[in-house]
Coordinates of C-alpha atoms and ligand atoms in Angstrom, one line a residue:
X1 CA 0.0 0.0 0.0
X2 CA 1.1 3.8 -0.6
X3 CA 0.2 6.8 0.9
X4 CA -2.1 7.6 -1.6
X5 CA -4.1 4.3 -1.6
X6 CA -8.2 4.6 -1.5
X7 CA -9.3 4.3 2.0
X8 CA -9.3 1.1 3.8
X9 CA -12.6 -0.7 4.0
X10 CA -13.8 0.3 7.8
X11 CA -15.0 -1.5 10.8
X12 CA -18.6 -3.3 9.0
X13 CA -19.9 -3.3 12.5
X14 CA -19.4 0.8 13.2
X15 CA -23.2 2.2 12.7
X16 CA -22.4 5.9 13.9
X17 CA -20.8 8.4 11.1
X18 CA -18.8 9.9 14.5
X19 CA -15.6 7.9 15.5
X20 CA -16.5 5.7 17.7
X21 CA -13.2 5.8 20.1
X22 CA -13.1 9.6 19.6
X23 CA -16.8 9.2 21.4
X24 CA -15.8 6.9 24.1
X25 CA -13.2 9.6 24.8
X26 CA -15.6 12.4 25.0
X27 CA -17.1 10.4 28.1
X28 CA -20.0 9.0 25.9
X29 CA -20.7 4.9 26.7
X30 CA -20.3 2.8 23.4
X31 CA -21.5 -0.5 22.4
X32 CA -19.6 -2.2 21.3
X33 CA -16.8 -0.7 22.7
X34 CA -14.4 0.6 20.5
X35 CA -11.0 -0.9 20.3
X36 CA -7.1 -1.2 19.2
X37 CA -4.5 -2.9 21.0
X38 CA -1.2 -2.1 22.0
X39 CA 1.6 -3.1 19.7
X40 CA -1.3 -3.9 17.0
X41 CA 1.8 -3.3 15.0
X42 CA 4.0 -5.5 15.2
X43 CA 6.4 -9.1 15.3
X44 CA 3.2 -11.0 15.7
X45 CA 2.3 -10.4 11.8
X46 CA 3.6 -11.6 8.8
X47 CA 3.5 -8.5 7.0
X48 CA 5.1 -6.6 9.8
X49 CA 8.0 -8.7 9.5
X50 CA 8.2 -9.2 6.3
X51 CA 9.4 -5.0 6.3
X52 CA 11.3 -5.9 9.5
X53 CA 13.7 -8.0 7.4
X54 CA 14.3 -5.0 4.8
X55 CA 14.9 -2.1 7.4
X56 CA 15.9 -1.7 10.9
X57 CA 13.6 -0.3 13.3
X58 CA 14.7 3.3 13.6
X59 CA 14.1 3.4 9.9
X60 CA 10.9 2.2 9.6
X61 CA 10.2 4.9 12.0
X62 CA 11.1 7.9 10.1
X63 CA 10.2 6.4 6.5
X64 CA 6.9 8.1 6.2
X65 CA 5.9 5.2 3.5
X66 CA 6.8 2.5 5.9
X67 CA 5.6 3.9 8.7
X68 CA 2.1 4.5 7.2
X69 CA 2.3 1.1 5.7
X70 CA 3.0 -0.6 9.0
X71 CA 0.6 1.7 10.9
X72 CA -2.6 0.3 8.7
X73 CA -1.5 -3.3 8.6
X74 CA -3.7 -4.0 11.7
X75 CA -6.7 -1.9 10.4
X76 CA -6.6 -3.2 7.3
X77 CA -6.7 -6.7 8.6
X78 CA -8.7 -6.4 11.8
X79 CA -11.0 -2.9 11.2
X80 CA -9.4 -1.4 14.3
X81 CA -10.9 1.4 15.9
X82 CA -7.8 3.0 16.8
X83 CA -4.8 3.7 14.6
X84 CA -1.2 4.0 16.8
X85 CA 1.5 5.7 15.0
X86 CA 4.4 3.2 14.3
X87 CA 7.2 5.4 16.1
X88 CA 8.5 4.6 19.6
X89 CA 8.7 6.2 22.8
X90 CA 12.8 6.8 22.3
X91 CA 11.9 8.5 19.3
X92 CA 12.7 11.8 21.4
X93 CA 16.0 11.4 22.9
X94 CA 17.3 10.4 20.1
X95 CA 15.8 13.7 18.3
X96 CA 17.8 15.2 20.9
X97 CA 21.3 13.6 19.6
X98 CA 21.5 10.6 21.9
X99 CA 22.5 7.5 20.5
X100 CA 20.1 4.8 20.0
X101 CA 20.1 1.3 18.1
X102 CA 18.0 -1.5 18.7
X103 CA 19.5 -5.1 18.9
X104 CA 18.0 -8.0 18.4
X105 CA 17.1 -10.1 21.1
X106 CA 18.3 -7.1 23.6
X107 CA 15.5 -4.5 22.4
X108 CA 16.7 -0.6 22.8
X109 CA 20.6 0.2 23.3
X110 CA 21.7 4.1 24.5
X111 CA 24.5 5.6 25.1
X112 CA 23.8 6.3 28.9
X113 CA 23.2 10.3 30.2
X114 CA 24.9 10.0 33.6
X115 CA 26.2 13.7 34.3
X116 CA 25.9 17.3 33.5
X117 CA 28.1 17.2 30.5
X118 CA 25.8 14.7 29.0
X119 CA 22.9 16.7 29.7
X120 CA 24.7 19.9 28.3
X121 CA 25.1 17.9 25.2
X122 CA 21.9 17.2 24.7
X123 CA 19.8 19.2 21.3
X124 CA 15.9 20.0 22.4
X125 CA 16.1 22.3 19.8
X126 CA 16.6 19.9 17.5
X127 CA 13.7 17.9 18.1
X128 CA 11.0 20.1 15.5
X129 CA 13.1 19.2 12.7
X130 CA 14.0 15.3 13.4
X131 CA 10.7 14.4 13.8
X132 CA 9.2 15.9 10.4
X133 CA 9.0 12.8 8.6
X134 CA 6.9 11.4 11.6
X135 CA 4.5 14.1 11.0
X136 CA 4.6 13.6 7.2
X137 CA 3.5 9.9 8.3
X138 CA 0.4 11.6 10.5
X139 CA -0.5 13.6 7.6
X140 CA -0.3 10.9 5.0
X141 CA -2.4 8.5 7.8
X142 CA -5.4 10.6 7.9
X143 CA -6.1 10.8 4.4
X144 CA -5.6 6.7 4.3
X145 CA -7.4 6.2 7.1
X146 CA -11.2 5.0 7.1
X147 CA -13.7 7.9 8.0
X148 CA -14.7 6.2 11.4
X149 CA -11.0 5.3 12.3
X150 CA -9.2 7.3 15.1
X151 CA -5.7 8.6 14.5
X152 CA -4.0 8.2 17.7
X153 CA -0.2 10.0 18.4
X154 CA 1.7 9.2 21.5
X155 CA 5.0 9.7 23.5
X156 CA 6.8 8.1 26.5
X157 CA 5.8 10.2 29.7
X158 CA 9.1 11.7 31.0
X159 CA 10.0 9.3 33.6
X160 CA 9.8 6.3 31.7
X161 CA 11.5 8.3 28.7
X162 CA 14.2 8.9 31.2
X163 CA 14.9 5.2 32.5
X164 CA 16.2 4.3 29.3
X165 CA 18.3 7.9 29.1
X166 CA 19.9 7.4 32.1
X167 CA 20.2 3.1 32.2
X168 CA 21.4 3.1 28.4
X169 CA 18.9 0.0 28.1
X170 CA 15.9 -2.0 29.2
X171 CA 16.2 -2.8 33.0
X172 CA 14.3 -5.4 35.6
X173 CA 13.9 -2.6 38.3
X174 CA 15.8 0.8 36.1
X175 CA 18.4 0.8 39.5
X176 CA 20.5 3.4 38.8
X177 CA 17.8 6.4 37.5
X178 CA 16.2 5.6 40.7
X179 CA 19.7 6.1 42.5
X180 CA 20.1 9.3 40.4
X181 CA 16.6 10.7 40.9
X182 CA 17.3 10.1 44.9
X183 CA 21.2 11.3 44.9
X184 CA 21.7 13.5 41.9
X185 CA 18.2 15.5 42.3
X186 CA 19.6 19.1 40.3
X187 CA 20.9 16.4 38.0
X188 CA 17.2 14.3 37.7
X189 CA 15.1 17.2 37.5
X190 CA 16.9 19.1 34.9
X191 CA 16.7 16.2 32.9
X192 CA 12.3 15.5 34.2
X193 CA 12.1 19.4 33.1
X194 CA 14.0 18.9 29.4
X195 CA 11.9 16.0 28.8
X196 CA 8.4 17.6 30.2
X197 CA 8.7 20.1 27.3
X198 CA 10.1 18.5 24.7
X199 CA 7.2 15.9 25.4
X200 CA 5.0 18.7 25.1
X201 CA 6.0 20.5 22.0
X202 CA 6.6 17.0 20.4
X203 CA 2.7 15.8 21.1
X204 CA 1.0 19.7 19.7
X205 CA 3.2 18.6 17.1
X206 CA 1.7 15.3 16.3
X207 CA -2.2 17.0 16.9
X208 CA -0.9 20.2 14.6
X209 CA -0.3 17.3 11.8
X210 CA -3.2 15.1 12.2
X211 CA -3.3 13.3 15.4
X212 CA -6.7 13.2 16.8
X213 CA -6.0 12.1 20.3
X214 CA -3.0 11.4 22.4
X215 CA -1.3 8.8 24.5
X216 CA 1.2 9.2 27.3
X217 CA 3.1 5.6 28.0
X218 CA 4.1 5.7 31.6
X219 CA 5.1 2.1 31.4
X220 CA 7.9 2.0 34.8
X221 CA 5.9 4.1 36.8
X222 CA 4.8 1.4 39.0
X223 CA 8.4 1.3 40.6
X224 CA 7.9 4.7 42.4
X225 CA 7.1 4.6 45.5
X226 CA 3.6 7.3 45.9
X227 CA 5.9 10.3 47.0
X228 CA 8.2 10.4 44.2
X229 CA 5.4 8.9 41.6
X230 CA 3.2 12.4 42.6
X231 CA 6.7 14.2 41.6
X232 CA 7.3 12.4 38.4
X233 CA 4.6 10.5 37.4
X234 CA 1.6 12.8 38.6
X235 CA 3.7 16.3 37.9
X236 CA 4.9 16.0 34.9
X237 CA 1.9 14.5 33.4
X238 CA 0.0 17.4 34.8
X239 CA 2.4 20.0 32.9
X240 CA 2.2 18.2 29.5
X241 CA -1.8 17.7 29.8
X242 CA -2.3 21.7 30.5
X243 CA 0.6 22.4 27.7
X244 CA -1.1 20.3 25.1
X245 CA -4.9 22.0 26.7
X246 CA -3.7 25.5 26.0
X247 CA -3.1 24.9 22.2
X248 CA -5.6 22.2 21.7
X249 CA -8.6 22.5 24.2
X250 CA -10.5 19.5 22.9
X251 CA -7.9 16.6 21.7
X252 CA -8.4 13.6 24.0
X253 CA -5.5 12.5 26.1
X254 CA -5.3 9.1 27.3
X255 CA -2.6 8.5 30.5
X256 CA -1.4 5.0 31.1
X257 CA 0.6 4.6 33.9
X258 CA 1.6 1.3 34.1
X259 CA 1.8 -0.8 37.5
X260 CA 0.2 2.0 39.2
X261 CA -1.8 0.1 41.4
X262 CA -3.9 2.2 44.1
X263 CA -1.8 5.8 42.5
X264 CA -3.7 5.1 39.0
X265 CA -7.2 6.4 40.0
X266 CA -5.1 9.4 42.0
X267 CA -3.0 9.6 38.5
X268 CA -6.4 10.2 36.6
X269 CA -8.3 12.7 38.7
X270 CA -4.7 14.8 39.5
X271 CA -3.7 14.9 35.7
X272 CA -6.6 16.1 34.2
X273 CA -6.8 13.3 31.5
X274 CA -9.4 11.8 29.7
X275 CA -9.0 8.2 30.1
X276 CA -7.0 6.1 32.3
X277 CA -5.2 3.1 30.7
X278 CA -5.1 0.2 33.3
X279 CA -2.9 -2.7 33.3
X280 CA -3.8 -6.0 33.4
X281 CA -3.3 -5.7 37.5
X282 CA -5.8 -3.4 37.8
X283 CA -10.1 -4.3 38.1
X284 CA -11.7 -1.7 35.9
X285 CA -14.9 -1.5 37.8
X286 CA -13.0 -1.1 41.3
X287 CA -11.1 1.4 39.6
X288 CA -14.3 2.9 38.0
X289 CA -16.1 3.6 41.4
X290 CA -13.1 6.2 42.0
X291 CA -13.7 8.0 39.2
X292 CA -16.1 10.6 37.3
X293 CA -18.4 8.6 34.8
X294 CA -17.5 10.9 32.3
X295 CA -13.6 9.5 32.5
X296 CA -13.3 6.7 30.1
X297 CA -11.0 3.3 30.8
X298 CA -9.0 1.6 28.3
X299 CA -8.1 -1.6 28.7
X300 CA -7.0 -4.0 29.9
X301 CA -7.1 -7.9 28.7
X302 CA -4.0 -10.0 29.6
X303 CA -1.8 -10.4 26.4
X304 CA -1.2 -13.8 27.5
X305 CA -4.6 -14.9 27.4
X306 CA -5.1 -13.0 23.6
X307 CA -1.7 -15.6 22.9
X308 CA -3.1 -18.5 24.2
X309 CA -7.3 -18.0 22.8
X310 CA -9.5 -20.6 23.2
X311 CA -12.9 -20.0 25.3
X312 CA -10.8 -17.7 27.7
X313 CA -9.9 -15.3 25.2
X314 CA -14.2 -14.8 24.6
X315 CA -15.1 -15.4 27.9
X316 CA -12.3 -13.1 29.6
X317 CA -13.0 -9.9 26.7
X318 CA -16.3 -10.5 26.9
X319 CA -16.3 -9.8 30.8
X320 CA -14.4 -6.6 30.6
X321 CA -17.0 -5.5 28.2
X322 CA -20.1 -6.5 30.2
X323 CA -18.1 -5.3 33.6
X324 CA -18.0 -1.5 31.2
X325 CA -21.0 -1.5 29.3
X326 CA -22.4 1.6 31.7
X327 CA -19.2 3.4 31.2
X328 CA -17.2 5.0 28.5
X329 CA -15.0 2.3 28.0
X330 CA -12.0 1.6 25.3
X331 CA -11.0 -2.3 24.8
X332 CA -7.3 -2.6 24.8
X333 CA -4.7 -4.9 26.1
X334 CA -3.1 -4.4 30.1
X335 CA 0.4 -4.3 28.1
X336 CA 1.4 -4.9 24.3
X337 CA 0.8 -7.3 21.9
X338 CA 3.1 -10.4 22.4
X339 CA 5.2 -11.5 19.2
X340 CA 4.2 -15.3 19.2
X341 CA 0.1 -14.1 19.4
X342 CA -1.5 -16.1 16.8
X343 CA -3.1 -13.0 14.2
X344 CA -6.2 -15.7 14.4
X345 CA -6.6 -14.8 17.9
X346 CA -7.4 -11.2 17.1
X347 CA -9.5 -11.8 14.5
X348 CA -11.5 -14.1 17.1
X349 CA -11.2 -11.2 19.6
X350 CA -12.1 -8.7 17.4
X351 CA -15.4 -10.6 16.6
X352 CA -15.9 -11.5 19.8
X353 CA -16.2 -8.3 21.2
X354 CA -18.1 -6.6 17.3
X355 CA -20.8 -9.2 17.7
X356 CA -21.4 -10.0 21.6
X357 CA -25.1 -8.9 22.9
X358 CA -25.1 -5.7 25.3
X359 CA -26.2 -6.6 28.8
X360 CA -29.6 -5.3 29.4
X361 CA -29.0 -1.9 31.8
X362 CA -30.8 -2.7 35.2
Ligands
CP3_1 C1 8.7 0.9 26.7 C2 8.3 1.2 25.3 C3 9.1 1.3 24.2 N1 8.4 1.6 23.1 C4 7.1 1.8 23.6 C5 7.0 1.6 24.9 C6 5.8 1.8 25.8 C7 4.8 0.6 25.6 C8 5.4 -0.6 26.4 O1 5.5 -0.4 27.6 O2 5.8 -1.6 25.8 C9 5.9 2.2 22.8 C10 5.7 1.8 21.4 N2 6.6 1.1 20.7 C11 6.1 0.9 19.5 C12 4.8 1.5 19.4 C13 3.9 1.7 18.2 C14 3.4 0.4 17.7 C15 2.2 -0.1 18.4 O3 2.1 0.0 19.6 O4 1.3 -0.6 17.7 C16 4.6 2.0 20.7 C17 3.3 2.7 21.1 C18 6.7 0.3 18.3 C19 7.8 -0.7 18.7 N3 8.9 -0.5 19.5 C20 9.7 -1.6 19.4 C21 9.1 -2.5 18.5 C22 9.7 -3.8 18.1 C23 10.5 -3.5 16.9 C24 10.9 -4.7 16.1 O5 11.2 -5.7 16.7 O6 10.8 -4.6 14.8 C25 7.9 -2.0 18.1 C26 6.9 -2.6 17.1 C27 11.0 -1.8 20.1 C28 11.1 -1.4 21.5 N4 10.7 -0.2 21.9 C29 10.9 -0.2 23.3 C30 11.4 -1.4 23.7 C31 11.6 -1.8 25.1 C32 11.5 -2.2 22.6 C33 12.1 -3.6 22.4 C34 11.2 -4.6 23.1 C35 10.0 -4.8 22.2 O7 10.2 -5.1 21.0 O8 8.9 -4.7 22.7 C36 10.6 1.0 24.1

């Protein structure tokens, strides 16, 4: 497919002309739920790797051809609600002139930022222009897009952004930012404070060229304790949500801050997002009574049980969906995709949750 391919054939179930996640965002319950997933993009398809063996990663990402192509491989087969921009959260540092590969088997590799004279190195400025092919991308996805298909941009939220600055790589428990954030503060929060507004220019950036809502991936802020997750989880979420407000007062912004636990319902109402993205820890209706009814939830299946189908896979989705059928509510995975997920189990979930009766409303 190229970017200037007819429209994709949209979701056969979708009976409103308004997009149905972009209604589910405006606090409006939906049935069915809309829905995308995580990483809908990705190993797990044969057309997805079949570019993987032509380009590396970081290429894919800022080839506005590829990039559109690999973003409508999962609408084209499954009808998805949502459309995710391929890119990545390290996208951004590397904008800023840190050095990024990613190695097979090992996932992202960075030259580590462990002082001042690293941070003094660093480009923000440089950002706007790096990421124009990423914005071509936007531009060229929402005239390929369906009518009733949601364009959905995203970033890393700063602190999970700044685990991989700081620990050059993918960590179990991200050790030494923790250490720096506790030892080197003047050091951490210069780095929470580049990060916070770069995020925030880089997202009205994304809206500016298409982007019709928003998602900020928080995925290690589960290993704050609540102190320190109010100062960099809450905080700087707050900042980019009232950045992005000021420019854009009605683009949806979805905040998913992974591992949360009891802080994600305290995450939703002190950011001012739309939705709340739960993991697959978290019980949407217990995290539902904490909330307004106008805040949608996304989420938040197990990707293991979307691997392993069978009755589960129907029987789990289908829960989440009766458990949110008062609410607005946005099906989604509790994490990403996993590579070795059958694409038959998505089809199967897809129909699953397109065809299932709504529960009567008592
Ligand atoms: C932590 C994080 C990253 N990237 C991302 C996160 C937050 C979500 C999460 O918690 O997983 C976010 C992300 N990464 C990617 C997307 C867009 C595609 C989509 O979600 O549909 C998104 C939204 C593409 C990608 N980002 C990456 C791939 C795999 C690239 C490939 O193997 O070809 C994709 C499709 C590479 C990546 N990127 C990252 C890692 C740790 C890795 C290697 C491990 C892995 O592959 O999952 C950083």
């Amino acid at each position: 497919m190229t970017c200037n391919s007819p429209p994709i054939e949209a979701n056969p179930h979708s009976v409103s002309t308004e997009k149905p996640l972009l209604r589910a965002l405006g606090g409006h319950p939906v049935w069915p739920p809309p829905l995308w997933l995580m990483r809908q993009a990705g190993r797990y398809l044969p057309e997805f790797r079949a570019y993987r063996e032509k380009s590396p990663f970081l290429t894919r990402c800022l080839t506005p051809d590829i990039a559109t192509e690999l973003t409508l491989q999962p609408i084209q087969r499954f009808g998805m609600d949502g459309a995710i921009l391929f890119s990545d959260i390290l996208i951004l540092p590397h904008a800023m002139g840190q050095a990024l590969d990613f190695v097979e088997n090992l996932g992202p590799v960075l030259t580590p930022i462990r002082d001042d004279a690293a941070l003094d190195a660093l480009q923000p400025e440089a950002v706007a222009s790096f990421i124009t092919p990423i914005l071509e991308t936007l531009r060229h996805l929402r005239r390929a897009l369906p009518p009733a298909t949601s364009l959905l941009g995203f970033a890393g939220s700063p602190f999970t952004v700044s685990c991989y600055m700081i620990e050059g790589r993918s960590s179990r428990d991200y050790s030494i930012t923790r250490e720096a954030m506790l030892k080197a503060p003047a050091f951490y929060d210069r780095l929470m404070a580049l990060l916070t507004d770069a995020t925030s220019e880089m997202l009205i950036a994304q809206i500016d060229a298409g982007a019709e809502a928003v998602m900020l991936f928080d995925s290690w802020a589960g290993l704050l304790p609540p102190r320190l997750f109010r100062r960099y989880v809450i905080a700087p979420t707050r900042q980019i949500v009232t950045a992005i407000r000021a420019q854009h007062p009605h683009v949806k912004i979805i905040g998913f801050p992974r591992l949360a636990g009891v802080m994600a319902p305290i995450y939703a109402q002190e950011t001012g997002i739309d939705a709340l993205a739960c993991d697959t820890g978290a019980s949407l209706d217990i995290v539902a009574e904490s909330l307004p009814h106008s805040m949608a939830l996304q989420g938040n299946l197990d990707p293991l049980i979307l691997k392993a189908g069978g009755d589960a896979l129907t029987q789990e989705a289908q829960n989440i969906c009766r458990s949110m059928s008062h609410r607005p509510h946005i099906f989604n995975l509790g994490h990403g995709v996993m590579p070795e997920t059958p694409p038959e189990h998505v089809a199967m979930l897809v129909e699953a949750i397109r065809t299932q009766k709504r529960p009567e409303i008592l």
